[in-house]
CSV table of C-alpha atoms in Angstrom, one decimal:
chain,number,residue,atom,x,y,z
B,186,MET,CA,5.0,-9.2,24.1
B,187,VAL,CA,8.2,-11.0,21.8
B,188,ASN,CA,10.3,-13.7,24.2
B,189,ASP,CA,13.6,-12.2,23.8
B,190,MET,CA,15.0,-15.2,26.0
B,191,LEU,CA,14.8,-17.3,23.2
B,192,HIS,CA,17.4,-15.4,20.9
B,193,ILE,CA,20.9,-16.2,21.1
B,194,ASP,CA,24.2,-14.6,20.6
B,195,LYS,CA,24.9,-14.1,16.9
B,196,LYS,CA,28.2,-15.4,17.1
B,197,LEU,CA,27.1,-18.5,18.3
B,198,ILE,CA,24.3,-18.9,15.6
B,199,GLN,CA,26.6,-18.5,12.6
B,200,LEU,CA,28.8,-21.5,13.8
B,201,VAL,CA,26.5,-23.7,12.0
B,202,ALA,CA,24.4,-23.1,9.0
B,203,THR,CA,20.5,-22.7,8.8
B,204,GLU,CA,20.5,-26.3,6.9
B,205,GLN,CA,22.5,-27.9,9.3
B,206,ALA,CA,20.6,-26.4,12.4
B,207,PHE,CA,17.1,-27.7,10.7
B,208,HIS,CA,18.4,-30.9,9.2
B,209,TYR,CA,20.0,-31.9,12.8
B,210,ARG,CA,17.6,-30.3,14.8
B,211,ILE,CA,20.7,-28.5,16.9
B,212,VAL,CA,21.0,-24.8,18.2
B,213,PRO,CA,24.5,-23.9,19.6
B,214,PHE,CA,24.4,-22.5,23.3
B,215,LYS,CA,27.9,-21.9,24.4
B,216,ALA,CA,31.5,-22.5,22.9
B,217,GLU,CA,34.2,-22.6,24.8
B,218,ASN,CA,37.5,-24.6,25.2
B,219,GLY,CA,37.3,-25.7,21.5
B,220,VAL,CA,34.0,-27.5,22.2
B,221,ILE,CA,30.5,-26.1,20.8
B,222,TYR,CA,27.6,-27.3,22.8
B,223,PHE,CA,24.6,-27.8,21.5
B,224,LYS,CA,20.8,-28.4,22.4
B,225,THR,CA,18.8,-30.9,20.4
B,226,ASP,CA,15.8,-33.2,20.8
B,227,THR,CA,17.4,-36.1,18.7
B,228,LEU,CA,16.9,-39.7,20.3
B,229,GLU,CA,20.4,-40.6,18.8
B,230,VAL,CA,22.6,-38.3,21.0
B,231,LYS,CA,25.9,-40.4,20.7
B,232,LEU,CA,25.4,-40.9,16.8
B,233,LEU,CA,24.3,-37.1,16.2
B,234,SER,CA,27.5,-36.3,18.4
B,235,SER,CA,29.8,-38.7,16.1
B,236,GLU,CA,28.6,-37.2,12.7
B,237,LEU,CA,28.5,-33.6,14.0
B,238,LYS,CA,32.4,-33.9,14.9
B,239,ILE,CA,33.3,-34.8,11.3
B,240,VAL,CA,30.9,-32.2,9.9
B,241,LEU,CA,32.0,-29.3,11.9
B,242,ASP,CA,35.4,-30.3,12.4
B,243,THR,CA,35.3,-29.4,16.0
B,244,ASN,CA,34.6,-31.2,19.2
B,245,VAL,CA,30.7,-30.7,20.2
B,246,SER,CA,28.5,-31.4,23.2
B,247,LEU,CA,25.0,-32.2,22.8
B,248,ILE,CA,22.2,-31.8,25.8
B,249,LYS,CA,19.1,-33.5,25.2
B,250,VAL,CA,15.9,-31.0,25.7
B,251,PRO,CA,12.2,-31.3,24.8
B,252,SER,CA,10.9,-30.8,21.0
B,253,GLU,CA,9.1,-27.7,21.7
B,254,GLU,CA,12.0,-25.6,23.0
B,255,ILE,CA,13.8,-26.8,19.9
B,256,ASN,CA,11.0,-25.5,17.6
B,257,ASN,CA,11.2,-22.2,19.7
B,258,LEU,CA,14.9,-22.0,19.5
B,259,LEU,CA,15.1,-22.6,15.4
B,260,SER,CA,12.0,-20.6,14.6
B,261,ALA,CA,13.6,-17.5,16.7
B,262,ASN,CA,17.1,-18.0,15.5
B,263,TYR,CA,17.1,-19.3,12.1
B,264,ARG,CA,14.8,-18.4,9.1
B,265,GLN,CA,13.8,-20.4,6.6
B,266,ASN,CA,11.7,-19.5,3.7
B,267,GLN,CA,8.6,-22.0,4.4
B,268,ASN,CA,7.6,-22.1,0.6
B,269,ARG,CA,11.0,-23.2,-1.0
B,270,ASN,CA,11.3,-26.6,-2.4
B,271,LYS,CA,14.0,-29.0,-0.4
B,272,THR,CA,15.8,-29.3,-3.4
B,273,THR,CA,16.9,-25.5,-3.9
B,274,LEU,CA,19.3,-25.5,-0.8
B,275,ASN,CA,22.3,-23.5,-1.5
B,276,TYR,CA,24.8,-24.2,1.1
B,277,THR,CA,28.4,-23.0,0.5
B,278,SER,CA,31.6,-22.8,2.5
B,279,ASP,CA,32.2,-19.2,1.5
B,280,PHE,CA,30.8,-16.7,4.2
B,281,LEU,CA,30.1,-13.6,1.6
B,282,GLU,CA,28.2,-16.5,-0.6
B,283,LYS,CA,26.1,-17.8,2.4
B,284,ILE,CA,25.0,-14.0,3.3
B,285,LEU,CA,23.8,-13.3,-0.3
B,286,MET,CA,22.1,-16.6,-0.9
B,287,SER,CA,20.4,-16.5,2.5
B,288,ALA,CA,19.2,-13.3,2.4
B,289,ASN,CA,17.7,-13.6,-1.0
B,290,GLU,CA,15.9,-17.2,-0.1
B,291,ILE,CA,14.5,-15.7,2.9
B,292,GLY,CA,13.2,-12.7,1.1
B,293,SER,CA,15.4,-9.9,2.6
B,294,SER,CA,15.3,-6.8,0.7
B,295,ASP,CA,18.6,-5.1,1.9
B,296,ILE,CA,22.0,-6.5,3.8
B,297,HIS,CA,23.9,-4.1,5.9
B,298,PHE,CA,27.7,-4.3,6.6
B,299,GLU,CA,28.5,-2.2,9.4
B,300,PRO,CA,31.9,-1.5,11.3
B,301,TYR,CA,32.0,-0.7,14.7
B,302,GLU,CA,35.0,-0.2,17.2
B,303,LYS,CA,35.3,-3.9,18.5
B,304,SER,CA,33.1,-5.7,15.9
B,305,CYS,CA,30.9,-5.4,12.7
B,306,ARG,CA,27.8,-6.9,12.3
B,307,VAL,CA,25.4,-7.8,9.1
B,308,ARG,CA,21.8,-6.8,9.4
B,309,PHE,CA,18.6,-8.0,7.1
B,310,ARG,CA,15.9,-6.1,6.4
B,311,LEU,CA,12.9,-8.4,6.8
B,312,ASP,CA,9.5,-7.2,6.8
B,313,GLY,CA,10.6,-3.8,6.7
B,314,LYS,CA,12.4,-4.1,9.8
B,315,LEU,CA,16.4,-4.7,10.3
B,316,VAL,CA,17.0,-8.0,11.9
B,317,GLU,CA,20.9,-8.8,12.9
B,318,GLN,CA,22.0,-11.9,11.3
B,319,PHE,CA,25.8,-12.3,11.6
B,320,THR,CA,29.0,-10.8,13.4
B,321,ILE,CA,32.0,-10.5,11.6
B,322,SER,CA,35.6,-9.9,13.5
B,323,ASN,CA,37.6,-6.8,13.1
B,324,ASP,CA,40.4,-8.5,11.1
B,325,GLU,CA,37.7,-10.7,9.0
B,326,TYR,CA,35.7,-7.6,7.6
B,327,PRO,CA,38.1,-5.9,5.3
B,328,SER,CA,38.6,-8.9,3.2
B,329,ILE,CA,34.7,-9.3,2.9
B,330,ILE,CA,34.4,-5.6,1.9
B,331,ASN,CA,37.3,-6.3,-0.8
B,332,LYS,CA,35.0,-9.1,-2.0
B,333,ILE,CA,31.6,-7.2,-2.5
B,334,LYS,CA,33.9,-4.4,-4.1
B,335,ILE,CA,35.7,-6.6,-6.3
B,336,ARG,CA,32.5,-8.2,-7.7
B,337,ALA,CA,30.7,-4.8,-8.0
B,338,SER,CA,33.7,-3.4,-10.0
B,339,LEU,CA,34.6,-0.8,-7.5
B,340,ASP,CA,37.8,0.8,-6.6
B,341,ILE,CA,39.5,-1.5,-3.6
B,342,ALA,CA,41.9,1.3,-2.8
B,343,GLU,CA,39.4,4.3,-2.4
B,344,LYS,CA,38.0,4.2,0.9
B,345,ARG,CA,37.4,8.0,1.3
B,346,LEU,CA,34.4,8.5,-0.9
B,347,PRO,CA,31.4,6.7,-1.4
B,348,GLN,CA,31.0,4.5,-4.3
B,349,ASP,CA,28.0,2.9,-6.1
B,350,GLY,CA,28.0,-0.3,-7.9
B,351,ARG,CA,26.2,-3.7,-9.2
B,352,ILE,CA,26.7,-7.2,-9.0
B,353,THR,CA,24.7,-10.2,-10.7
B,354,ILE,CA,24.1,-13.1,-8.9
B,355,LYS,CA,23.5,-16.6,-11.4
B,356,THR,CA,23.3,-20.1,-10.2
B,357,SER,CA,21.6,-23.1,-11.4
B,358,LEU,CA,18.7,-22.4,-9.4
B,359,THR,CA,18.4,-18.6,-8.9
B,360,GLU,CA,19.2,-15.1,-10.6
B,361,PHE,CA,19.3,-11.6,-9.1
B,362,ASP,CA,20.9,-8.6,-9.1
B,363,ILE,CA,22.0,-6.4,-6.2
B,364,ARG,CA,22.9,-3.0,-5.9
B,365,VAL,CA,26.1,-1.8,-3.9
B,366,SER,CA,26.4,1.5,-2.1
B,367,THR,CA,29.5,2.2,0.3
B,368,LEU,CA,29.9,4.7,2.9
B,369,PRO,CA,32.7,6.0,5.0
B,370,THR,CA,31.9,5.9,8.6
B,371,LEU,CA,34.5,6.3,11.7
B,372,PHE,CA,35.5,2.5,11.8
B,373,GLY,CA,35.6,1.5,7.9
B,374,GLU,CA,33.2,1.4,5.5
B,375,LYS,CA,29.6,0.7,5.6
B,376,ILE,CA,28.2,-1.3,2.6
B,377,VAL,CA,24.6,-1.6,1.7
B,378,LEU,CA,23.3,-4.2,-0.9
B,379,ARG,CA,19.9,-3.8,-2.1
B,380,ILE,CA,18.7,-7.1,-3.5
B,381,LEU,CA,16.7,-6.4,-7.1
B,382,SER,CA,14.2,-9.4,-8.0
B,383,LYS,CA,14.0,-10.4,-11.5
B,384,ASP,CA,10.6,-12.4,-10.6
B,385,THR,CA,7.7,-10.4,-11.2
B,386,SER,CA,5.5,-13.5,-10.9
B,387,GLY,CA,3.9,-12.7,-7.7
B,388,ILE,CA,3.7,-8.9,-8.6
B,389,ASP,CA,-0.1,-8.7,-9.3
B,390,LEU,CA,-2.7,-5.1,-8.3
B,391,ASN,CA,-5.1,-7.5,-7.2
B,392,ASN,CA,-2.6,-8.8,-4.3
B,393,LEU,CA,-1.4,-5.3,-3.0
B,394,GLY,CA,-3.8,-4.3,-0.6
B,395,PHE,CA,-6.3,-2.2,-2.5
B,396,SER,CA,-10.3,-2.5,-1.3
B,397,LYS,CA,-12.4,-3.4,-4.2
B,398,ASN,CA,-13.6,0.3,-4.8
B,399,GLU,CA,-10.1,1.7,-4.6
B,400,LEU,CA,-8.8,-0.8,-7.0
B,401,LYS,CA,-12.0,-0.2,-9.4
B,402,ILE,CA,-11.1,3.9,-9.4
B,403,TYR,CA,-6.9,2.9,-10.0
B,404,LYS,CA,-7.9,0.7,-12.9
B,405,GLU,CA,-10.0,3.3,-14.5
B,406,ALA,CA,-7.4,6.0,-14.1
B,407,ILE,CA,-4.7,3.7,-15.6
B,408,LYS,CA,-6.9,3.4,-18.5
B,409,LYS,CA,-7.0,6.9,-19.3
B,410,PRO,CA,-4.7,7.5,-22.8
B,411,ASN,CA,-3.2,10.2,-21.3
B,412,GLY,CA,-2.5,12.3,-17.9
B,413,MET,CA,-0.4,11.9,-14.8
B,414,ILE,CA,-0.7,9.4,-12.1
B,415,LEU,CA,1.6,10.0,-9.0
B,416,ILE,CA,2.2,7.7,-6.0
B,417,SER,CA,3.4,9.1,-2.9
B,418,GLY,CA,5.0,7.9,0.6
B,419,PRO,CA,8.1,7.4,2.3
B,420,THR,CA,11.1,5.2,1.2
B,421,GLY,CA,10.1,1.1,1.2
B,422,SER,CA,6.6,2.1,1.3
B,423,GLY,CA,5.9,-0.2,-1.9
B,424,LYS,CA,5.5,2.8,-4.4
B,425,THR,CA,7.6,0.7,-6.9
B,426,THR,CA,6.0,-2.5,-6.5
B,427,THR,CA,2.6,-1.0,-7.1
B,428,LEU,CA,3.9,0.6,-10.3
B,429,TYR,CA,5.6,-2.4,-11.6
B,430,ALA,CA,2.1,-4.2,-10.9
B,431,THR,CA,0.4,-1.4,-13.2
B,432,LEU,CA,2.8,-1.9,-16.2
B,433,LYS,CA,2.3,-5.4,-15.9
B,434,LEU,CA,-1.3,-5.1,-16.4
B,435,LEU,CA,-1.0,-2.2,-19.3
B,436,ASN,CA,1.8,-4.5,-21.0
B,437,ASP,CA,0.8,-5.6,-24.3
B,438,SER,CA,2.0,-5.8,-27.9
B,439,LYS,CA,-0.1,-2.8,-29.1
B,440,THR,CA,1.8,-0.3,-26.3
B,441,ASN,CA,5.2,1.1,-26.4
B,442,ILE,CA,5.9,1.5,-22.6
B,443,LEU,CA,9.5,3.2,-21.5
B,444,THR,CA,10.6,3.4,-18.2
B,445,ILE,CA,13.6,5.3,-16.5
B,446,GLU,CA,14.3,4.1,-13.3
B,447,ASP,CA,17.4,4.3,-10.4
B,448,PRO,CA,17.5,1.4,-9.9
B,449,ILE,CA,15.7,-1.0,-12.2
B,450,GLU,CA,14.6,-3.1,-9.8
B,451,TYR,CA,12.5,-6.0,-11.7
B,452,THR,CA,12.8,-6.8,-15.5
B,453,LEU,CA,9.4,-7.0,-17.1
B,454,GLU,CA,9.6,-8.7,-20.4
B,455,GLY,CA,8.1,-6.2,-23.5
B,456,VAL,CA,8.9,-3.0,-21.4
B,457,ASN,CA,12.0,-0.9,-22.5
B,458,GLN,CA,14.1,0.2,-19.5
B,459,VAL,CA,16.5,2.6,-19.0
B,460,GLN,CA,18.9,2.7,-16.0
B,461,LEU,CA,19.6,6.1,-14.9
B,462,LYS,CA,23.2,7.4,-15.3
B,463,GLU,CA,23.6,10.8,-13.9
B,464,ASN,CA,27.3,10.7,-13.9
B,465,ILE,CA,27.0,11.1,-17.4
B,466,GLY,CA,24.0,13.2,-17.9
B,467,LEU,CA,21.1,10.8,-18.2
B,468,ASP,CA,18.9,12.1,-15.2
B,469,PHE,CA,15.1,11.9,-15.3
B,470,ALA,CA,14.4,14.9,-17.2
B,471,ASN,CA,16.9,14.2,-20.2
B,472,ALA,CA,15.7,10.7,-20.3
B,473,MET,CA,12.1,12.1,-20.9
B,474,ARG,CA,13.0,14.3,-23.4
B,475,THR,CA,14.3,11.8,-25.3
B,476,PHE,CA,11.3,9.4,-24.5
B,477,LEU,CA,9.0,12.3,-26.1
B,478,ARG,CA,11.3,11.4,-29.6
B,479,GLN,CA,10.5,7.3,-29.1
B,480,ASP,CA,6.8,7.2,-29.9
B,481,PRO,CA,5.7,6.5,-26.2
B,482,ASP,CA,2.1,5.5,-25.4
B,483,ILE,CA,3.1,5.1,-21.5
B,484,ILE,CA,6.2,6.5,-19.8
B,485,MET,CA,7.3,5.7,-16.0
B,486,VAL,CA,9.6,7.6,-14.3
B,487,GLY,CA,11.1,6.5,-11.1
B,488,GLU,CA,10.8,9.4,-9.1
B,489,ILE,CA,10.0,13.4,-9.6
B,490,ARG,CA,13.0,14.7,-7.6
B,491,ASP,CA,12.8,18.3,-9.1
B,492,VAL,CA,11.0,21.0,-11.1
B,493,ASN,CA,12.6,19.8,-14.3
B,494,THR,CA,11.2,16.1,-14.1
B,495,ALA,CA,8.1,17.7,-13.0
B,496,ASN,CA,7.7,19.6,-15.9
B,497,MET,CA,8.9,17.1,-18.4
B,498,GLY,CA,6.3,14.7,-17.0
B,499,ILE,CA,3.5,17.5,-17.0
B,500,ARG,CA,4.7,18.2,-20.8
B,501,ALA,CA,4.4,14.5,-21.6
B,502,ALA,CA,0.9,14.4,-20.1
B,503,LEU,CA,-0.4,17.2,-22.3
B,504,THR,CA,0.9,15.8,-25.5
B,505,GLY,CA,-1.1,12.7,-25.1
B,506,HIS,CA,0.7,10.3,-22.8
B,507,LEU,CA,0.0,8.3,-20.0
B,508,VAL,CA,2.8,9.3,-17.1
B,509,LEU,CA,3.1,7.1,-14.1
B,510,SER,CA,5.8,8.4,-11.3
B,511,THR,CA,6.7,8.4,-7.4
B,512,ILE,CA,6.9,11.4,-5.1
B,513,HIS,CA,7.7,11.9,-1.3
B,514,THR,CA,4.9,13.1,0.4
B,515,ASN,CA,2.9,12.1,3.6
B,516,SER,CA,-0.3,12.2,1.9
B,517,ALA,CA,-2.1,11.9,-1.6
B,518,TRP,CA,-3.1,15.6,-1.5
B,519,ALA,CA,0.1,16.8,0.0
B,520,THR,CA,1.6,15.6,-3.6
B,521,ILE,CA,-0.3,18.8,-5.1
B,522,SER,CA,1.8,21.5,-2.6
B,523,ARG,CA,4.4,19.6,-3.0
B,524,LEU,CA,4.5,20.2,-6.9
B,525,ILE,CA,3.5,23.8,-6.5
B,526,ASP,CA,6.5,24.1,-4.1
B,527,MET,CA,8.7,22.7,-6.6
B,528,GLY,CA,7.7,25.8,-9.1
B,529,VAL,CA,5.2,23.7,-11.1
B,530,HIS,CA,1.9,25.9,-11.9
B,531,SER,CA,-1.0,24.9,-10.4
B,532,PHE,CA,-3.2,25.2,-13.9
B,533,LEU,CA,-0.7,22.6,-15.4
B,534,ILE,CA,-1.4,20.2,-12.3
B,535,ALA,CA,-5.0,20.8,-12.5
B,536,SER,CA,-4.9,19.9,-16.2
B,537,THR,CA,-2.5,16.8,-16.4
B,538,LEU,CA,-3.1,15.2,-12.8
B,539,ASN,CA,-5.6,12.0,-13.1
B,540,LEU,CA,-5.2,10.4,-9.7
B,541,SER,CA,-3.2,11.1,-6.6
B,542,VAL,CA,-2.2,8.1,-4.4
B,543,ALA,CA,-0.5,7.8,-1.1
B,544,GLN,CA,0.7,4.3,0.5
B,545,ARG,CA,2.3,2.8,3.1
B,546,LEU,CA,3.1,-0.8,4.1
B,547,VAL,CA,2.0,-2.5,7.1
B,548,ARG,CA,3.0,-5.8,9.0
B,549,LYS,CA,0.2,-8.0,9.2
B,550,LEU,CA,-0.2,-9.6,12.9
B,551,CYS,CA,0.6,-13.4,13.0
B,552,THR,CA,-2.6,-15.3,12.6
B,553,THR,CA,-1.7,-18.0,15.1
B,554,CYS,CA,-0.2,-16.1,18.1
B,555,LYS,CA,-1.9,-12.7,18.1
B,556,GLN,CA,-3.5,-12.1,21.2
B,557,LYS,CA,-7.1,-10.2,21.8
B,558,LYS,CA,-6.9,-6.9,24.3
B,559,GLU,CA,-9.4,-4.6,25.5
B,560,VAL,CA,-8.8,-1.2,23.9
B,561,SER,CA,-7.5,2.0,25.9
B,562,ARG,CA,-7.7,5.5,24.7
B,563,GLN,CA,-3.8,5.5,26.1
B,564,LYS,CA,-2.9,3.3,23.4
B,565,PHE,CA,-3.6,6.1,20.8
B,566,PRO,CA,-1.2,9.4,20.3
B,567,ASP,CA,-2.5,12.2,21.9
B,568,ASP,CA,-3.6,14.3,19.0
B,569,PHE,CA,-5.5,11.2,18.0
B,570,LYS,CA,-8.9,12.9,17.2
B,571,SER,CA,-11.1,10.2,15.2
B,572,ALA,CA,-13.6,8.3,17.4
B,573,ILE,CA,-12.9,4.9,18.4
B,574,ASN,CA,-15.7,2.9,17.5
B,575,PHE,CA,-14.3,-1.1,18.8
B,576,THR,CA,-13.8,-2.2,22.0
B,577,HIS,CA,-10.8,-4.6,21.5
B,578,HIS,CA,-7.6,-5.0,19.4
B,579,TYR,CA,-4.7,-7.5,18.7
B,580,ILE,CA,-0.8,-7.6,19.9
B,581,ALA,CA,2.1,-9.3,18.6
B,582,VAL,CA,2.8,-12.1,20.7
B,583,GLY,CA,5.5,-14.4,18.5
B,584,CYS,CA,5.3,-18.1,17.9
B,585,THR,CA,7.2,-20.4,15.6
B,586,LYS,CA,5.2,-19.8,12.7
B,587,CYS,CA,6.3,-16.1,12.6
B,588,HIS,CA,9.9,-16.5,14.0
B,589,HIS,CA,8.9,-15.2,17.3
B,590,THR,CA,8.4,-11.7,15.6
B,591,GLY,CA,4.6,-11.5,16.3
B,592,TYR,CA,4.0,-10.5,12.6
B,593,GLN,CA,3.9,-12.5,9.1
B,594,GLY,CA,3.6,-10.8,5.9
B,595,ARG,CA,2.8,-6.9,4.8
B,596,LYS,CA,-0.1,-5.6,3.4
B,597,ALA,CA,-0.2,-2.3,1.4
B,598,ILE,CA,-2.6,0.6,2.5
B,599,TYR,CA,-3.9,3.1,0.1
B,600,GLU,CA,-5.3,7.0,-0.1
B,601,ILE,CA,-6.5,7.6,-3.5
B,602,ILE,CA,-8.1,10.8,-4.9
B,603,PRO,CA,-9.3,10.9,-8.2
B,604,ILE,CA,-9.3,14.3,-9.8
B,605,THR,CA,-12.7,15.6,-10.3
B,606,LYS,CA,-14.0,18.6,-11.8
B,607,GLU,CA,-14.4,20.1,-8.3
B,608,LEU,CA,-10.6,19.1,-7.6
B,609,VAL,CA,-9.6,20.7,-10.6
B,610,LEU,CA,-11.1,24.1,-9.4
B,611,MET,CA,-9.6,23.5,-5.8
B,612,ILE,CA,-6.0,22.9,-7.2
B,613,LYS,CA,-6.2,25.9,-9.6
B,614,ASP,CA,-7.4,28.1,-6.3
B,615,ASN,CA,-4.5,26.5,-4.3
B,616,VAL,CA,-6.8,25.3,-1.8
B,617,LEU,CA,-4.8,23.0,0.7
B,618,GLN,CA,-7.7,21.8,2.8
B,619,ILE,CA,-10.0,19.3,1.7
B,620,ASP,CA,-11.2,17.0,4.6
B,621,ASP,CA,-14.8,18.2,3.9
B,622,TYR,CA,-14.4,16.9,0.2
B,623,LEU,CA,-12.8,13.8,1.2
B,624,LYS,CA,-15.7,12.9,3.9
B,625,THR,CA,-18.7,14.0,1.3
B,626,ASN,CA,-17.1,11.6,-1.1
B,627,ASN,CA,-16.5,8.7,1.0
B,628,ILE,CA,-12.5,8.7,0.3
B,629,ARG,CA,-10.8,6.8,2.8
B,630,THR,CA,-7.5,8.4,4.1
B,631,LEU,CA,-4.5,6.3,5.2
B,632,GLN,CA,-5.5,6.8,9.0
B,633,GLN,CA,-9.2,5.3,8.2
B,634,ASN,CA,-7.8,2.4,6.5
B,635,ALA,CA,-5.2,2.0,9.0
B,636,ILE,CA,-7.9,2.2,11.7
B,637,GLU,CA,-9.9,-0.5,10.0
B,638,MET,CA,-7.2,-3.1,9.9
B,639,ILE,CA,-6.7,-2.6,14.0
B,640,ASN,CA,-10.5,-3.0,14.0
B,641,GLU,CA,-10.3,-6.2,11.8
B,642,GLY,CA,-7.4,-7.6,14.2
B,643,SER,CA,-5.2,-7.7,11.0
B,644,THR,CA,-2.4,-5.2,12.4
B,645,SER,CA,-1.8,-3.9,16.1
B,646,ILE,CA,-1.7,-0.2,16.8
B,647,ASP,CA,1.9,-0.1,17.2
B,648,GLU,CA,2.5,-1.0,13.7
B,649,VAL,CA,0.5,1.9,12.6
B,650,TYR,CA,0.9,4.4,15.6
B,651,SER,CA,2.1,6.9,13.0
B,652,MET,CA,-0.4,7.0,10.7
B,653,LEU,CA,-2.9,7.7,14.0
B,654,THR,CA,-1.1,11.4,14.5
B,655,ASN,CA,-3.4,14.2,13.3
């Protein structure tokens, strides 16, 4: 439903900065013979034309169009942080600096630099989806990659092996870290930059997406003095954000909190955070072994990847510590079978696990332009067995408010299973099917929460389609 006719070639879009496009109300649509052709809704075309020739140092030609068309073109092709202060503009002539600052300002989580045979592109991850923002010529690409590698203290001569580094960006207005990962590909080095914000002011358990009952259960579990709380989900599902929000709530002057992370995504005042460095032997398991000699109350482990880390987490939980961590599984109950597959004894899991959580991040439909449609059985997966108890759903359309994506913002949905005495016995007996238990105890699954979001018009069937399969 999103109108692709509004999207203009990225080579044209990057001829002017976002700030310039909005300030002058201009959108380029053609460039030839040394002239850039713009659409605009300004009344003073001649005056603007003269100013743009000076500002852009090139010949320009302006065509007047209706304001509505300019509004649509600007929102579809130039993204601004709508909540930012106008005084925080960071326009720079350095192309790399422009990319980094733009990505941070509009809330991108990752920047992808990708080389191909005829040209190279830069994509931002926005609300979980990759969006192409810039194109770079093959001649310019190596110099930009070298600039990144120099700033990240990487070897610019090494192009055959992957490298990892870190960049800190500091200006008078902002400060953030960037994790750098290089990868040799067929046509050159691909680089992915993960933006690590230091601002934790907006991270709050109450605003993540928990229902009232889920939040009550979760808060009760994290207030226990010992045991394990595991959060599962794929990469990019918001697990780390949930952990940081938890640490913010638990953090006080009477509590010693230690974390081992890869990478440290947020800086929390009062929390002792350790960066994983496997190349020198500082892995999750070894760090936790040292943590136990540091008189901790709470330990946060970035991820349980192997049996050694899992066993150290269980050991810490058994000796009177609260352990928080993440694990890659598809559901909350699958976490138990994953630990057993790793080689952890089921009786140890049963005696230490307080709570198992699964989560996903779901894009929310734009409330301005979403469109109501009749629901049809064909919209759902073939193996979808749940009853459809609603007659309408909403679809993404696209407007100026949502940059013509049809979506605005994201919300986490959760599946939370508190480990009761009944479940302890089921874990010890390696019972893997607990659907009846979940129904009896009114524990909502990811699928049920996804269906509720469709029913209330918060998201589309397309957005949660993968969660609807049985």
